[in-house]
XYZ file of C-alpha atoms in Angstrom:
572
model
C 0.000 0.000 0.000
C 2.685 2.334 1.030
C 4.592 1.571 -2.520
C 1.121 2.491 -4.412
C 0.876 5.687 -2.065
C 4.226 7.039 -2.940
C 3.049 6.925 -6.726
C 0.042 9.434 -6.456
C 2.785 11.761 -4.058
C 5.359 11.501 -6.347
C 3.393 11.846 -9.388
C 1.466 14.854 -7.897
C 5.034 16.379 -7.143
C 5.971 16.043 -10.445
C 3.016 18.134 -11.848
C 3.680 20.969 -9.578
C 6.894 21.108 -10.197
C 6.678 21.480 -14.197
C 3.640 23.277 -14.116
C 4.457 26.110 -11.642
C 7.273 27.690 -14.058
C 5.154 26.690 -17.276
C 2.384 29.191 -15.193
C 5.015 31.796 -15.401
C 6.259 31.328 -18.617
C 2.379 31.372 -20.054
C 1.806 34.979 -18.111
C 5.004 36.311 -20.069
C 3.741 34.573 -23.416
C -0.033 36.551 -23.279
C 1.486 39.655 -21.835
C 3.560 40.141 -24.931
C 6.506 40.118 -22.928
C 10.248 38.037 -23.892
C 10.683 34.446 -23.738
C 12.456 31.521 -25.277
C 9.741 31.240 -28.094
C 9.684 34.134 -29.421
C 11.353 32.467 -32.642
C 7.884 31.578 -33.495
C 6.652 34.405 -34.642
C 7.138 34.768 -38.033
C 5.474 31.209 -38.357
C 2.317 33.096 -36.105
C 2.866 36.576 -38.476
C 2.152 34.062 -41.534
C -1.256 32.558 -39.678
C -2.617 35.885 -39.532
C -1.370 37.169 -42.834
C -3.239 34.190 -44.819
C -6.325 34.215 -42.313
C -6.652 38.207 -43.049
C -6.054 39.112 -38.893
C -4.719 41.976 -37.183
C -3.137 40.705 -34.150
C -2.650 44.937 -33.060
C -6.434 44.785 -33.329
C -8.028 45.568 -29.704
C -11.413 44.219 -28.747
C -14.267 44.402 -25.820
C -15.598 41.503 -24.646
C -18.742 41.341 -26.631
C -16.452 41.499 -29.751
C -14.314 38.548 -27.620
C -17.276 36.476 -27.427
C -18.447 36.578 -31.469
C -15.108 35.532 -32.972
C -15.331 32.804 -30.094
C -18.956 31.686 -30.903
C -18.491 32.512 -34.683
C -15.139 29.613 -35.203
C -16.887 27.057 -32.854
C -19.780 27.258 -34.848
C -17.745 26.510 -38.205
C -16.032 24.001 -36.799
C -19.278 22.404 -36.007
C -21.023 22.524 -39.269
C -17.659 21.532 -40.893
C -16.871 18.478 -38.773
C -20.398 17.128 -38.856
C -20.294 15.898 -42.235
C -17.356 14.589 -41.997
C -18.413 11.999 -39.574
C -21.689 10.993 -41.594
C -19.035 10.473 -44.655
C -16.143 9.430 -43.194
C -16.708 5.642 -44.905
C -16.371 7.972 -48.449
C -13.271 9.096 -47.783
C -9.466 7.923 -47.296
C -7.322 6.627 -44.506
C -10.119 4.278 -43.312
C -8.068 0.815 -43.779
C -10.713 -1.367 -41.172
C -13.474 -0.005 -43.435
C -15.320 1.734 -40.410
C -19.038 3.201 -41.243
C -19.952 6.619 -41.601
C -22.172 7.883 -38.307
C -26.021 8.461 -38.108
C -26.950 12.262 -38.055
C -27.860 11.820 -34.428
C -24.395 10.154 -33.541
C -22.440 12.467 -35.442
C -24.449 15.463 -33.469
C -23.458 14.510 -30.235
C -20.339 13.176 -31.267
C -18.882 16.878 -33.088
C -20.709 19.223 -30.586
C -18.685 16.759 -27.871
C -15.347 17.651 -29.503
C -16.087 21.329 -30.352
C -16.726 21.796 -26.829
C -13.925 20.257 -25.181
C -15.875 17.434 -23.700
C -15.021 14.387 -25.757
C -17.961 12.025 -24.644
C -17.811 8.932 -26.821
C -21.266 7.336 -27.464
C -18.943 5.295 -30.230
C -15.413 3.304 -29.560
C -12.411 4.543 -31.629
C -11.896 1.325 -33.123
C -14.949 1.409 -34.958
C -16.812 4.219 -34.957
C -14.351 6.394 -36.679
C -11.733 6.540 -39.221
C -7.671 7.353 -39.206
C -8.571 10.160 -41.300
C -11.500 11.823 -38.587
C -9.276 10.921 -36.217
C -6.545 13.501 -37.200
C -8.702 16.250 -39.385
C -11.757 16.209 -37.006
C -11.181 14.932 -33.587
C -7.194 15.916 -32.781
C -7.599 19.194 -34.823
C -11.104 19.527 -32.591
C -8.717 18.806 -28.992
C -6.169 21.587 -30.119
C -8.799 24.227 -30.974
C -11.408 23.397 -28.392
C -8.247 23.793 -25.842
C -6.962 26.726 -27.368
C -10.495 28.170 -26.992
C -10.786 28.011 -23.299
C -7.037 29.097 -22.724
C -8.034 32.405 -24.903
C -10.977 32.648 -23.647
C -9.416 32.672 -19.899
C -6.378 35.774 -21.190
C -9.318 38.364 -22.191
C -10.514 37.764 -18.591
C -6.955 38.187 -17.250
C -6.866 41.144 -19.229
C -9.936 42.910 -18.031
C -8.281 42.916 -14.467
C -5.120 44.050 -15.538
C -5.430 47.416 -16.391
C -7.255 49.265 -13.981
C -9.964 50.834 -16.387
C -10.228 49.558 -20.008
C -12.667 48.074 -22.618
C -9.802 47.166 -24.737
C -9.101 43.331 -23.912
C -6.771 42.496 -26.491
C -6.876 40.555 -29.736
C -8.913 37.029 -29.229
C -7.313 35.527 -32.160
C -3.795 36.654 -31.014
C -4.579 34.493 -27.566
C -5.586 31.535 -29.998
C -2.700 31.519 -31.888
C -0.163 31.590 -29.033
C -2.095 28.788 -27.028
C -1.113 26.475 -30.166
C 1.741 27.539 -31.092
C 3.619 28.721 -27.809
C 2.043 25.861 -25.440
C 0.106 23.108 -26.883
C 2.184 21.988 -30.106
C 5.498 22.147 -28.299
C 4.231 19.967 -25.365
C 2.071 17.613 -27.202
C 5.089 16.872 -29.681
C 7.842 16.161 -26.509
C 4.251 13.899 -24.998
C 3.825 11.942 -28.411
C 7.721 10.808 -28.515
C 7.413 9.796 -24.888
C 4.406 7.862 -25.324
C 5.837 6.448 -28.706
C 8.860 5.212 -27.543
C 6.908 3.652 -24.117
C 4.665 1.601 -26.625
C 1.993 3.427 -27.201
C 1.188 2.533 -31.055
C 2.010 4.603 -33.564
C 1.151 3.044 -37.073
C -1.167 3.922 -39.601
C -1.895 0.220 -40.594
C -5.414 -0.889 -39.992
C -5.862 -4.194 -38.032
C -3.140 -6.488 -36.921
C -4.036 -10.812 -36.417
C -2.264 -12.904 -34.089
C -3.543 -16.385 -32.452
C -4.133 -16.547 -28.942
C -2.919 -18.986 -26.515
C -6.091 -20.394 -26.963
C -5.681 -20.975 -30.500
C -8.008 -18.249 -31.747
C -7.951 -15.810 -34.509
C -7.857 -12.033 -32.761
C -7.733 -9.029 -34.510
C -5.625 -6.247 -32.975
C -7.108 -2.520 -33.579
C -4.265 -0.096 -33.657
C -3.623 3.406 -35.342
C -1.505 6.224 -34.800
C -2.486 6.961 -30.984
C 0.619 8.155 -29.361
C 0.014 12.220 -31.425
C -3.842 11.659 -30.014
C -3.360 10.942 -26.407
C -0.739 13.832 -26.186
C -3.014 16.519 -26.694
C -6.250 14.504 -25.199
C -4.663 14.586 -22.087
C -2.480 17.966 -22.549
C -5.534 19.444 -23.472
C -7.971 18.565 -21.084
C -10.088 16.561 -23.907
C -10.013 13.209 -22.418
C -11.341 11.447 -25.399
C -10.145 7.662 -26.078
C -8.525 6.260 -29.691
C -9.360 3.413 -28.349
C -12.880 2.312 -27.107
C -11.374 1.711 -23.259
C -8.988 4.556 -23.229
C -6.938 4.419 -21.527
C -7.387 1.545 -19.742
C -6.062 0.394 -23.087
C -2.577 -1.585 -23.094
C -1.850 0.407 -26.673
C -2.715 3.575 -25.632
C -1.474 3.512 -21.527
C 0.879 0.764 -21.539
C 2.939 0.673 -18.949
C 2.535 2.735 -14.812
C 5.570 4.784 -16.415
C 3.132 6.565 -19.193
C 0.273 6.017 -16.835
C 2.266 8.992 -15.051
C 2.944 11.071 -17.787
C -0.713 11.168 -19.090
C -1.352 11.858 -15.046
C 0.648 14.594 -15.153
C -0.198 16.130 -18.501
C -4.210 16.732 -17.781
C -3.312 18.676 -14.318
C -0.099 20.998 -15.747
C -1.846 23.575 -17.733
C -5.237 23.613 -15.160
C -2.462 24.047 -12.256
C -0.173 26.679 -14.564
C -3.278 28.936 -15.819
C -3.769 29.734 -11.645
C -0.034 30.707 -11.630
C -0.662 32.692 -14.418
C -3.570 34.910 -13.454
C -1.707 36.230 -10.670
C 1.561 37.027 -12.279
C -0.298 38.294 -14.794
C -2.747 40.716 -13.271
C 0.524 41.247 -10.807
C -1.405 39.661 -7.666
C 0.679 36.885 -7.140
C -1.012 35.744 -3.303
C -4.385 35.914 -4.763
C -3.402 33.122 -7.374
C -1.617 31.117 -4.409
C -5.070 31.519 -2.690
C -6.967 30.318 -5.381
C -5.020 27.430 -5.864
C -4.963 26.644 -2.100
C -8.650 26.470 -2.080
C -8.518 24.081 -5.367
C -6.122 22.103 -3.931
C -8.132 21.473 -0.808
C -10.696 20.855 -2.768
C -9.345 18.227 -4.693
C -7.809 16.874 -1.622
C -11.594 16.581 0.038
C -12.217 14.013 -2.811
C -9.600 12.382 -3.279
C -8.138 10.943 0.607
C -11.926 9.579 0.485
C -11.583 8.013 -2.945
C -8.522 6.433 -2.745
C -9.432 5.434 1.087
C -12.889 3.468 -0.461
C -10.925 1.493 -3.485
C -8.267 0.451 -1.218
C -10.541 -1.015 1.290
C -12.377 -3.080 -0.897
C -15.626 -4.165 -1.937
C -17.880 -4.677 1.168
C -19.957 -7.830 -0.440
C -17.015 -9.576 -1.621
C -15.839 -9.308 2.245
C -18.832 -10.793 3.716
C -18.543 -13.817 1.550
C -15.041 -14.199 3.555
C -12.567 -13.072 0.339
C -9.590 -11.570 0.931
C -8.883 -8.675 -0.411
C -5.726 -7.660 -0.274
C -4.992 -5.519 -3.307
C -8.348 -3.682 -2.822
C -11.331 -3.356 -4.987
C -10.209 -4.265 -8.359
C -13.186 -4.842 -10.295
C -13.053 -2.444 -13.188
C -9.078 -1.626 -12.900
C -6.463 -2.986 -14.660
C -3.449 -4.708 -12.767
C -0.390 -2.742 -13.642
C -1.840 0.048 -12.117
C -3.932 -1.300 -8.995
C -6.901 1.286 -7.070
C -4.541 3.786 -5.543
C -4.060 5.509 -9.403
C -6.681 4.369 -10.468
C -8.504 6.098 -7.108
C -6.219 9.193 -8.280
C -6.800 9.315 -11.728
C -10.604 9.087 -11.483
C -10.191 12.306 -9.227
C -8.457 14.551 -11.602
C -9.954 13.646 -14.691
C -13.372 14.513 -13.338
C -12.753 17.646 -10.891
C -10.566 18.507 -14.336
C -12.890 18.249 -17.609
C -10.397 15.721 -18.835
C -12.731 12.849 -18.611
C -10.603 10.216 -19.891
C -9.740 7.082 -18.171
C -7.312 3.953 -16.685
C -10.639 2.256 -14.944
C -14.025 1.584 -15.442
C -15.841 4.102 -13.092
C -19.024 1.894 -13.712
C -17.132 -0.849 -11.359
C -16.032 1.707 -8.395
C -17.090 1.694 -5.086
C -20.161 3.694 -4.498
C -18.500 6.212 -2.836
C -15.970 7.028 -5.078
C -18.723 7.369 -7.515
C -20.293 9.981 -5.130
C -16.898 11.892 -5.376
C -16.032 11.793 -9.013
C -20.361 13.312 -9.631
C -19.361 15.820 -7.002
C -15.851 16.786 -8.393
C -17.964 17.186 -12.210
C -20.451 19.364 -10.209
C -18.387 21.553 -8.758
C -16.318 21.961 -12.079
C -14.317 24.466 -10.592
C -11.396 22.375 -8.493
C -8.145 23.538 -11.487
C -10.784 22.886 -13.817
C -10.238 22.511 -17.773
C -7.748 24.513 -19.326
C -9.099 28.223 -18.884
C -12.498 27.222 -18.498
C -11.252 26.437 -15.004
C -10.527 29.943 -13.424
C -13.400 31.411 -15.118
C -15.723 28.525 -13.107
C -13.722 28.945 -9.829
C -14.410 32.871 -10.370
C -18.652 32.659 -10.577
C -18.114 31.270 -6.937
C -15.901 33.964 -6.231
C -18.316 36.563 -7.327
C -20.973 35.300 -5.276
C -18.545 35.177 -1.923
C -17.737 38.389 -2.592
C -21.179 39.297 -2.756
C -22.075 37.941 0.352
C -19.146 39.135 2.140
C -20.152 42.898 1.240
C -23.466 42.375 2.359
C -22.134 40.558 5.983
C -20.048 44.102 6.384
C -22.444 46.071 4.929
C -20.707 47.659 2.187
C -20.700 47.798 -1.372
C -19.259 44.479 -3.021
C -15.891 45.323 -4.893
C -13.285 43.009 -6.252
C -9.768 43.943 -7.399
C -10.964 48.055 -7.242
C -14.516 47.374 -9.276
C -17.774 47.572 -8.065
C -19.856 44.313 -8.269
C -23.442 45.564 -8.520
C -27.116 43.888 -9.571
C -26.070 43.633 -13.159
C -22.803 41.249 -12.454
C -24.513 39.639 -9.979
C -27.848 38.761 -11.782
C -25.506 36.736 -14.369
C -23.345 34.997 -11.238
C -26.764 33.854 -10.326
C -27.844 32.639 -13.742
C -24.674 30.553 -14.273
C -24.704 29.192 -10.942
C -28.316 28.024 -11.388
C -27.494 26.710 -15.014
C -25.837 23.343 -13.750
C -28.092 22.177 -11.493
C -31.054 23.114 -13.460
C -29.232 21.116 -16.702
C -28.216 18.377 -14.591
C -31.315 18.101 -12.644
C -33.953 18.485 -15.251
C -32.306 15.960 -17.805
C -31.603 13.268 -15.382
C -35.567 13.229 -14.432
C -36.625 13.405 -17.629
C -34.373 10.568 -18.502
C -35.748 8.882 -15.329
C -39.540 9.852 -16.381
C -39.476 8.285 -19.497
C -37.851 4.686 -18.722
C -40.202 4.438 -15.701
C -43.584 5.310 -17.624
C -42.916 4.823 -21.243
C -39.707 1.800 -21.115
C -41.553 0.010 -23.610
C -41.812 2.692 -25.971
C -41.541 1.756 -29.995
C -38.007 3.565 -30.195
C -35.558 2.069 -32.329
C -33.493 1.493 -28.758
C -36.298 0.849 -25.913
C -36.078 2.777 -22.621
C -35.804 -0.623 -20.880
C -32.625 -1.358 -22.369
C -30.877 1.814 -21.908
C -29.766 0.335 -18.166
C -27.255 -2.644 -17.372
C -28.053 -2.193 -13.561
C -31.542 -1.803 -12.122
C -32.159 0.300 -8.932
C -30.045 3.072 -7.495
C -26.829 2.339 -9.483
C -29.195 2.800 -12.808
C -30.066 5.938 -11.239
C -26.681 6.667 -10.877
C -25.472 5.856 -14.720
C -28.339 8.278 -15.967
C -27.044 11.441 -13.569
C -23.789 10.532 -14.342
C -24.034 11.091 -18.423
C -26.614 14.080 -17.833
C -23.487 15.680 -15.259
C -20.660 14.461 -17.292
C -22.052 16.241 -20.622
C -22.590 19.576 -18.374
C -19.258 19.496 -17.099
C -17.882 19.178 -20.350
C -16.098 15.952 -18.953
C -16.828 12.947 -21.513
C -16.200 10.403 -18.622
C -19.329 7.832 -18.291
C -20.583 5.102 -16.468
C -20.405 3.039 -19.438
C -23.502 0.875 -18.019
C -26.050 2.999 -19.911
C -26.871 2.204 -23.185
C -25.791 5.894 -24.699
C -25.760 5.247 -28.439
C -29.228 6.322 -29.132
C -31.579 9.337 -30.315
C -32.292 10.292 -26.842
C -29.024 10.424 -25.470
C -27.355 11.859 -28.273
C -29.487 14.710 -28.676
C -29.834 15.516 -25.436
C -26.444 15.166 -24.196
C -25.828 17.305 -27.320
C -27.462 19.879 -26.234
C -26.580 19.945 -22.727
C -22.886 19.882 -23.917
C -23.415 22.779 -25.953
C -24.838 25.087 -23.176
C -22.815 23.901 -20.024
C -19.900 24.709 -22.487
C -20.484 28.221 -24.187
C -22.785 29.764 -21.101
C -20.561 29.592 -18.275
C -17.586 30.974 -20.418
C -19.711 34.205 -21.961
C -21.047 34.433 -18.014
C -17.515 35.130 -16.738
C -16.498 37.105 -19.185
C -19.360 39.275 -19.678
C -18.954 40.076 -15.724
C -14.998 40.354 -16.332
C -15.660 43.024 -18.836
C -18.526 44.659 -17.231
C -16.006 45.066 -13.951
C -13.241 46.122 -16.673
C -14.978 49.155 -17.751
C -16.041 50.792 -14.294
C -14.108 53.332 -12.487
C -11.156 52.356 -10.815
C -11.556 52.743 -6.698
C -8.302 52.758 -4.981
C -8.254 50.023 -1.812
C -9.072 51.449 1.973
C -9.056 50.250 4.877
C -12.378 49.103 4.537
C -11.955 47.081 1.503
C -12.801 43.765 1.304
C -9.414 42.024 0.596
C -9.724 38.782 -2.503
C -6.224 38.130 -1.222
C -6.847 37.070 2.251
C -7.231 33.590 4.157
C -10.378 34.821 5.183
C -11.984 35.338 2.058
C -10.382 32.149 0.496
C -12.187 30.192 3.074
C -15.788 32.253 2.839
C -15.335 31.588 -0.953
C -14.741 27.341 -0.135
C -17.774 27.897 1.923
C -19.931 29.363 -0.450
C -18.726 26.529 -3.271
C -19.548 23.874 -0.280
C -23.137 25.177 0.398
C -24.351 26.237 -3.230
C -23.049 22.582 -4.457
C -25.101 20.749 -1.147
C -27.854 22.507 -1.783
C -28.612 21.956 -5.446
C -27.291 18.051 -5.520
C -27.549 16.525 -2.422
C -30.786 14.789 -3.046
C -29.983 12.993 -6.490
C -26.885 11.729 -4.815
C -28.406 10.388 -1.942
C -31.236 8.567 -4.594
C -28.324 7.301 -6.410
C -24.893 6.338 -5.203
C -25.250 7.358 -1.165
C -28.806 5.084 -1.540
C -26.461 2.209 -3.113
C -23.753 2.800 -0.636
C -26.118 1.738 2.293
C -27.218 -0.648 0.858
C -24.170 -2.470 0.036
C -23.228 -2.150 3.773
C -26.510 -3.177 5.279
């Protein structure tokens, strides 16, 4: 146990300690200022020569917020008939099918927005060639989008009064070129070398020790899982991902892909604070993230160590811990870890089948996707973590009896009216599908669908419960994780995922930003004594409170219905 321990500290360790300079290094990069490079800009000069941009061009945060909307939305229409064609066009060696309309909706809105839920499995579903020109392209960009999106809120709290919140396209750019290329490329030739496959040949026989005839999916993965993890995507090349010997072979890149999804997350904290020069509030923020995480993980890791309560009574040993659902050359501790980042982070991907956890841990990975806001996805992260901080600071002015300010701005009705609206947005997405999901395979299961209700569930009872409010708080978190016990690959699911990924992705970044800019353009107050101070212990903890309580209140009963009601009764 003690060996397995060591791995999470070590590999936890590891992240801080690349991506606390890469945090500092990405603050110089979007405040225009020297670093290493800076060779490639004539490369980024010739991107926005041939796509007609003026980099020198400053914009408010309306202006922000169309380019954003405007590329996603191309990138949408674009990629969506590329997956209902994909069996028309080349690089398809296993002869995979092109998708149904209703698969390919879910599928591109899923990439677009950073999400990555798979209602199909990479070996099958799609082809080398929408591998590379839809889905990687679709983990770069969608990345890039939240990283940009995150600078023109750093920007509106830099200066103390301005509209003029730089050049969205400009933060685009660099996110590719000055951070996600370079590290995906060093990722791939680590994962390459490690054994993760890299070949464009389509399926590979060999005979079993049983004598049978297997056929071997492979592909070039090692380029894909570099930026699906880099990138917060989290989406599989192979059905399993990776829990996958050909895409996570060994504990050794079982690390690296650890420590890729949490670098950039971790670094964009760092960031803000160099960046808008408030270095302590950034330490703050991440001390309240890291407690956070902390809070869900020590009871994760404690509940898949200790084994499956059933198997116990029925006098097995269980020495190793619960291992249904992980794979040996890992064992529960990383798994327990793993399952912990990749769902407080919108990663999503990964090494174990949540389906098989403990029910516990699957009350901790729903929570982690609710509260979205623990490092969070890369960008999307701080502008989460900042909705709660609004609110705190809200409530904090009202406890004093002053005016609500943060970082010299006034927060008044208008900033606070939109907190309020994003906050309620998750619960009310979440919520709402998961009964009507609920409503229709209790009263309508036999309905003359071309995929019943009844057979949407592998488990009956409170676990069932659990897979539906899972998918429904997965696809709002833009996570892509599932509890791969519900039947997904339907009309239902797919368009209403669809939708839900579309709005718990676009919403709660306009929200943040909209408030950013709204703050950005009011007069400058200078601090007094009586100003309520983001940078203190105080207000760190008053802002963990208020994520603690809002989160209680608006989940607490589906969990208990689903895995707290399964918990007691696997103890009973």
């Amino acid at each position: 146990m003690n060996t397995e321990l060591f791995g999470i500290y070590a590999t936890y360790l590891l992240t801080l300690v690349i991506a606390i300079p890469l945090g500092k290094y990405l603050a110089k990069v979007f405040a225009g200022e020297k670093v290493w490079t800076d060779f490639l800009k004539p490369i980024e000069s010739g991107i926005y020569k041939l796509s007609g941009i003026n980099p020198n061009e400053q914009m408010n945060w309306k202006q922000h917020m169309k380019a954003l909307m405007t590329i996603n939305l191309v990138w949408l229409v674009y990629g969506f008939f590329v997956l209902m064609n994909q069996d028309k066009l080349p690089l398809n060696p296993d002869g995979n099918p092109g998708m149904s309309p209703d698969l390919a909706f879910n599928s591109i809105i899923s990439f677009v927005v950073n999400c990555n839920l798979q209602h199909y499995s990479g070996e099958s579903g799609v082809t080398y060639l929408t591998q590379h020109f839809v889905m990687m392209f679709l983990q770069f960009v969608s990345a890039a989008t939240g990283i940009a999106a995150a600078v023109v809120f750093f920007k509106a709290f830099r200066d103390k009064t301005s509209t003029n919140l730089g050049n969205f396209w400009e933060f685009f750019v660099k996110s590719i070129t000055r951070l996600l290329l370079p590290l995906s490329l060093i990722m791939a030739v680590i994962l390459a070398f490690s054994g993760t496959t890299s070949s464009y040949e389509g399926k590979d026989k060999f005979i079993s020790l049983q004598g049978d005839t297997v056929n071997v999916s492979r592909g070039p993965a090692a380029a894909f899982v570099a930026i699906k993890h880099l990138g917060t995507n989290g989406g599989g090349w192979f059905g399993t991902n990776s829990a996958h010997p050909l895409e996570n072979p060994s504990y050794f890149t079982n690390s690296v892909e650890l420590i890729a999804q949490v670098i950039i997350p971790i670094a964009m904290v760092i960031a803000f604070g160099i960046f808008i020069k408030r270095r302590r509030l950034s330490w703050m923020i991440f001390g309240v993230m890291t407690i956070g995480m902390l809070l869900l993980l020590i009871p994760t890791v404690s509940s898949e160590l200790g084994g499956n309560p059933a198997i116990a009574k029925m006098g097995v040993s269980q020495l190793t811990g619960a291992m249904e659902g992980k794979e040996v050359r890992f064992g529960p501790a990383i798994s327990g870890y793993w399952s912990t980042v990749t769902t407080i982070i919108s990663t999503g991907s990964v090494n174990s089948m949540h389906d098989s956890s403990m029910p516990l841990t699957g009350l901790w990975q729903l929570l982690g996707m609710m509260i979205n806001s623990f490092y969070g996805g890369c960008g999307v992260g701080v502008l989460n973590y900042f909705i709660y901080l609004i609110i705190a600071v809200f409530i904090s002015g009202l406890m004093v009896g002053r005016t609500p300010e943060f970082l010299g701005h006034k927060v008044e009705a208008r900033e606070i009216k939109i907190a309020a609206l994003i906050t309620l947005l998750s619960p009310f997405l979440i919520l709402a599908g998961t009964a009507l999901s609920s409503f229709i395979i209790v009263n309508h299961a036999d309905a003359a669908w071309a995929v019943q209700p009844k057979a949407w569930l592998n488990n009956p009872s409170f676990h069932g419960f659990s897979e539906m409010l899972y998918e429904m708080t997965s696809s709002n978190a833009n996570n892509g994780s599932g509890f791969e016990g519900l039947g997904d690959n339907n009309v239902f699911w797919n368009v209403s995922t669809g939708f839900l990924l579309f709005l718990g992705r676009f919403l709660p970044i306009i929200g943040p930003i909209a408030i950013a800019g709204l703050l950005g353009a009011k007069k400058y107050i200078p601090e007094s004594a009586g100003t309520l101070k983001a940078e203190t212990l105080t207000f760190s903890l008053m802002t963990f409170a208020v994520i603690v309580v809002l989160n209680a209140l608006s989940y607490f009963p589906a969990l208990t219905l689903g895995p707290l009601a399964e918990y007691f009764t696997l103890i009973k």
